[in-house]
């Protein structure tokens, strides 16, 4: 499987990259980001790119891939709706439209979050925008698209959040997160489980397009 990974420097993306590099069925990983991952591996190739609304200068390198793991995303905390929509909807759809055009056989997987609002009408700004992003991704002409909605994610194997306050919470709450992962699997997953689940779904498919924490943990 040839994989394109967006957001490889983030907490979710680091976990997905680790699992891709370990998985013998993943042949190559092309990481696309605005900063390098700092990792070296025979399977890993990177493109550092700055304009995430326009891929015309690099799209010739986007063809021939089987899967995209789209882990680029931000927290809505402290952000107005316009900015959050730009970073969530506009950036994701710009990449996905380019990839769908070049890779009709691609499986696209996107990381949203628990309580994403598929109606696009609810009271929570972030959930409406993630819901619209999911809905519009599911209309694109990919072979298949899957929306991953983890709740809490326990970072393992040195994975760290790029968002300082999120990282601080994970450090302080590490023992609690381990416990929750055992007793409340509907609300917690690990970076390892999430990465492995994304690879498995890209390879084998899944009976439904939206996966909650319990689906991710079952895979
Ligand atoms: N962490 C959780 O517990 C959790 C739980 C549920 C859902 N999620 C979802 O998972 C997704 C990723 O979250 P995360 O925790 O991995 O976030 P993170 O650690 O803050 O990483 C964010 C990633 O997105 C990239 N990025 C952010 N803004 C960008 C921009 N303007 N242009 C290009 N790249 C940009 C970052 O690149 P740089 O390295 O260049 O900054 C980084 O790779 C989000 O959609 C989030 O809602 C996370």
JSON list of C-alpha atoms and ligand atoms in Angstrom, two decimals, residues 6-14 33-35 50 52 71-75 83-84 87 91 110-114 130 150-153 160-163 166 170, ligand 1:
[
{"chain": "A", "resi": 6, "resn": "UNK", "atom": "CA", "xyz": [-1.07, 14.86, 6.06]},
{"chain": "A", "resi": 7, "resn": "UNK", "atom": "CA", "xyz": [-0.33, 16.14, 9.58]},
{"chain": "A", "resi": 8, "resn": "UNK", "atom": "CA", "xyz": [2.54, 13.72, 10.27]},
{"chain": "A", "resi": 9, "resn": "UNK", "atom": "CA", "xyz": [4.08, 16.17, 12.75]},
{"chain": "A", "resi": 10, "resn": "UNK", "atom": "CA", "xyz": [0.94, 16.28, 14.93]},
{"chain": "A", "resi": 11, "resn": "UNK", "atom": "CA", "xyz": [-0.10, 13.94, 17.70]},
{"chain": "A", "resi": 12, "resn": "UNK", "atom": "CA", "xyz": [-2.44, 11.83, 15.60]},
{"chain": "A", "resi": 13, "resn": "UNK", "atom": "CA", "xyz": [-0.18, 11.93, 12.55]},
{"chain": "A", "resi": 14, "resn": "UNK", "atom": "CA", "xyz": [2.93, 10.87, 14.50]},
{"chain": "A", "resi": 33, "resn": "UNK", "atom": "CA", "xyz": [3.40, 19.15, 5.80]},
{"chain": "A", "resi": 34, "resn": "UNK", "atom": "CA", "xyz": [4.46, 22.72, 6.37]},
{"chain": "A", "resi": 35, "resn": "UNK", "atom": "CA", "xyz": [7.39, 21.49, 8.48]},
{"chain": "A", "resi": 50, "resn": "UNK", "atom": "CA", "xyz": [3.26, 26.08, 2.54]},
{"chain": "A", "resi": 52, "resn": "UNK", "atom": "CA", "xyz": [-2.49, 24.12, 1.81]},
{"chain": "A", "resi": 71, "resn": "UNK", "atom": "CA", "xyz": [-4.49, 13.82, 10.24]},
{"chain": "A", "resi": 72, "resn": "UNK", "atom": "CA", "xyz": [-3.96, 17.56, 9.77]},
{"chain": "A", "resi": 73, "resn": "UNK", "atom": "CA", "xyz": [-6.33, 19.46, 12.04]},
{"chain": "A", "resi": 74, "resn": "UNK", "atom": "CA", "xyz": [-6.56, 21.95, 14.87]},
{"chain": "A", "resi": 75, "resn": "UNK", "atom": "CA", "xyz": [-8.42, 22.48, 18.11]},
{"chain": "A", "resi": 83, "resn": "UNK", "atom": "CA", "xyz": [-10.60, 30.71, 10.98]},
{"chain": "A", "resi": 84, "resn": "UNK", "atom": "CA", "xyz": [-11.64, 27.27, 12.18]},
{"chain": "A", "resi": 87, "resn": "UNK", "atom": "CA", "xyz": [-8.21, 25.35, 8.79]},
{"chain": "A", "resi": 91, "resn": "UNK", "atom": "CA", "xyz": [-7.70, 22.88, 3.80]},
{"chain": "A", "resi": 110, "resn": "UNK", "atom": "CA", "xyz": [-10.10, 11.61, 7.86]},
{"chain": "A", "resi": 111, "resn": "UNK", "atom": "CA", "xyz": [-9.77, 12.21, 11.59]},
{"chain": "A", "resi": 112, "resn": "UNK", "atom": "CA", "xyz": [-12.59, 14.24, 13.11]},
{"chain": "A", "resi": 113, "resn": "UNK", "atom": "CA", "xyz": [-13.73, 13.55, 16.67]},
{"chain": "A", "resi": 114, "resn": "UNK", "atom": "CA", "xyz": [-16.47, 12.20, 18.91]},
{"chain": "A", "resi": 130, "resn": "UNK", "atom": "CA", "xyz": [-16.31, 18.92, 11.15]},
{"chain": "A", "resi": 150, "resn": "UNK", "atom": "CA", "xyz": [-11.87, 9.18, 18.26]},
{"chain": "A", "resi": 151, "resn": "UNK", "atom": "CA", "xyz": [-12.78, 10.66, 21.64]},
{"chain": "A", "resi": 152, "resn": "UNK", "atom": "CA", "xyz": [-9.72, 10.85, 23.90]},
{"chain": "A", "resi": 153, "resn": "UNK", "atom": "CA", "xyz": [-6.44, 9.59, 22.48]},
{"chain": "A", "resi": 160, "resn": "UNK", "atom": "CA", "xyz": [3.37, 14.32, 21.46]},
{"chain": "A", "resi": 161, "resn": "UNK", "atom": "CA", "xyz": [0.72, 16.93, 20.71]},
{"chain": "A", "resi": 162, "resn": "UNK", "atom": "CA", "xyz": [1.82, 20.07, 18.81]},
{"chain": "A", "resi": 163, "resn": "UNK", "atom": "CA", "xyz": [-0.68, 22.04, 20.89]},
{"chain": "A", "resi": 166, "resn": "UNK", "atom": "CA", "xyz": [-3.15, 19.60, 24.99]},
{"chain": "A", "resi": 170, "resn": "UNK", "atom": "CA", "xyz": [-1.79, 14.46, 28.39]},
{"chain": "B", "resi": 1, "resn": "LIG", "atom": "N1", "xyz": [-5.46, 14.84, 20.08]},
{"chain": "B", "resi": 1, "resn": "LIG", "atom": "C1", "xyz": [-6.64, 14.32, 20.40]},
{"chain": "B", "resi": 1, "resn": "LIG", "atom": "O1", "xyz": [-6.86, 13.84, 21.52]},
{"chain": "B", "resi": 1, "resn": "LIG", "atom": "C2", "xyz": [-7.72, 14.26, 19.36]},
{"chain": "B", "resi": 1, "resn": "LIG", "atom": "C3", "xyz": [-8.92, 13.62, 19.70]},
{"chain": "B", "resi": 1, "resn": "LIG", "atom": "C4", "xyz": [-9.93, 13.55, 18.74]},
{"chain": "B", "resi": 1, "resn": "LIG", "atom": "C5", "xyz": [-9.74, 14.14, 17.50]},
{"chain": "B", "resi": 1, "resn": "LIG", "atom": "N2", "xyz": [-8.58, 14.78, 17.19]},
{"chain": "B", "resi": 1, "resn": "LIG", "atom": "C6", "xyz": [-8.45, 15.40, 15.87]},
{"chain": "B", "resi": 1, "resn": "LIG", "atom": "O2", "xyz": [-7.29, 14.92, 15.22]},
{"chain": "B", "resi": 1, "resn": "LIG", "atom": "C7", "xyz": [-6.78, 15.94, 14.35]},
{"chain": "B", "resi": 1, "resn": "LIG", "atom": "C8", "xyz": [-5.29, 16.13, 14.63]},
{"chain": "B", "resi": 1, "resn": "LIG", "atom": "O3", "xyz": [-5.15, 16.49, 15.99]},
{"chain": "B", "resi": 1, "resn": "LIG", "atom": "P1", "xyz": [-3.73, 16.42, 16.73]},
{"chain": "B", "resi": 1, "resn": "LIG", "atom": "O4", "xyz": [-4.01, 16.19, 18.15]},
{"chain": "B", "resi": 1, "resn": "LIG", "atom": "O5", "xyz": [-2.81, 15.53, 15.99]},
{"chain": "B", "resi": 1, "resn": "LIG", "atom": "O6", "xyz": [-3.24, 17.95, 16.55]},
{"chain": "B", "resi": 1, "resn": "LIG", "atom": "P2", "xyz": [-1.77, 18.55, 16.73]},
{"chain": "B", "resi": 1, "resn": "LIG", "atom": "O7", "xyz": [-0.91, 17.69, 17.56]},
{"chain": "B", "resi": 1, "resn": "LIG", "atom": "O8", "xyz": [-1.99, 19.96, 17.15]},
{"chain": "B", "resi": 1, "resn": "LIG", "atom": "O9", "xyz": [-1.18, 18.51, 15.22]},
{"chain": "B", "resi": 1, "resn": "LIG", "atom": "C9", "xyz": [-1.77, 19.26, 14.21]},
{"chain": "B", "resi": 1, "resn": "LIG", "atom": "C10", "xyz": [-1.19, 18.89, 12.87]},
{"chain": "B", "resi": 1, "resn": "LIG", "atom": "O10", "xyz": [-1.84, 19.68, 11.86]},
{"chain": "B", "resi": 1, "resn": "LIG", "atom": "C11", "xyz": [-0.85, 20.49, 11.23]},
{"chain": "B", "resi": 1, "resn": "LIG", "atom": "N3", "xyz": [-1.38, 21.84, 10.97]},
{"chain": "B", "resi": 1, "resn": "LIG", "atom": "C12", "xyz": [-2.05, 22.60, 11.85]},
{"chain": "B", "resi": 1, "resn": "LIG", "atom": "N4", "xyz": [-2.37, 23.78, 11.26]},
{"chain": "B", "resi": 1, "resn": "LIG", "atom": "C13", "xyz": [-1.88, 23.73, 10.00]},
{"chain": "B", "resi": 1, "resn": "LIG", "atom": "C14", "xyz": [-1.87, 24.65, 8.91]},
{"chain": "B", "resi": 1, "resn": "LIG", "atom": "N5", "xyz": [-2.45, 25.85, 9.00]},
{"chain": "B", "resi": 1, "resn": "LIG", "atom": "N6", "xyz": [-1.28, 24.28, 7.75]},
{"chain": "B", "resi": 1, "resn": "LIG", "atom": "C15", "xyz": [-0.69, 23.07, 7.65]},
{"chain": "B", "resi": 1, "resn": "LIG", "atom": "N7", "xyz": [-0.64, 22.16, 8.66]},
{"chain": "B", "resi": 1, "resn": "LIG", "atom": "C16", "xyz": [-1.24, 22.49, 9.82]},
{"chain": "B", "resi": 1, "resn": "LIG", "atom": "C17", "xyz": [0.32, 20.56, 12.19]},
{"chain": "B", "resi": 1, "resn": "LIG", "atom": "O11", "xyz": [1.48, 20.87, 11.46]},
{"chain": "B", "resi": 1, "resn": "LIG", "atom": "P3", "xyz": [2.73, 21.69, 12.11]},
{"chain": "B", "resi": 1, "resn": "LIG", "atom": "O12", "xyz": [3.61, 20.64, 12.72]},
{"chain": "B", "resi": 1, "resn": "LIG", "atom": "O13", "xyz": [3.36, 22.36, 10.95]},
{"chain": "B", "resi": 1, "resn": "LIG", "atom": "O14", "xyz": [2.16, 22.63, 13.13]},
{"chain": "B", "resi": 1, "resn": "LIG", "atom": "C18", "xyz": [0.30, 19.14, 12.76]},
{"chain": "B", "resi": 1, "resn": "LIG", "atom": "O15", "xyz": [0.87, 18.24, 11.84]},
{"chain": "B", "resi": 1, "resn": "LIG", "atom": "C19", "xyz": [-7.60, 17.21, 14.63]},
{"chain": "B", "resi": 1, "resn": "LIG", "atom": "O16", "xyz": [-8.56, 17.36, 13.62]},
{"chain": "B", "resi": 1, "resn": "LIG", "atom": "C20", "xyz": [-8.26, 16.91, 15.96]},
{"chain": "B", "resi": 1, "resn": "LIG", "atom": "O17", "xyz": [-9.52, 17.56, 16.09]},
{"chain": "B", "resi": 1, "resn": "LIG", "atom": "C21", "xyz": [-7.56, 14.85, 18.10]}
]
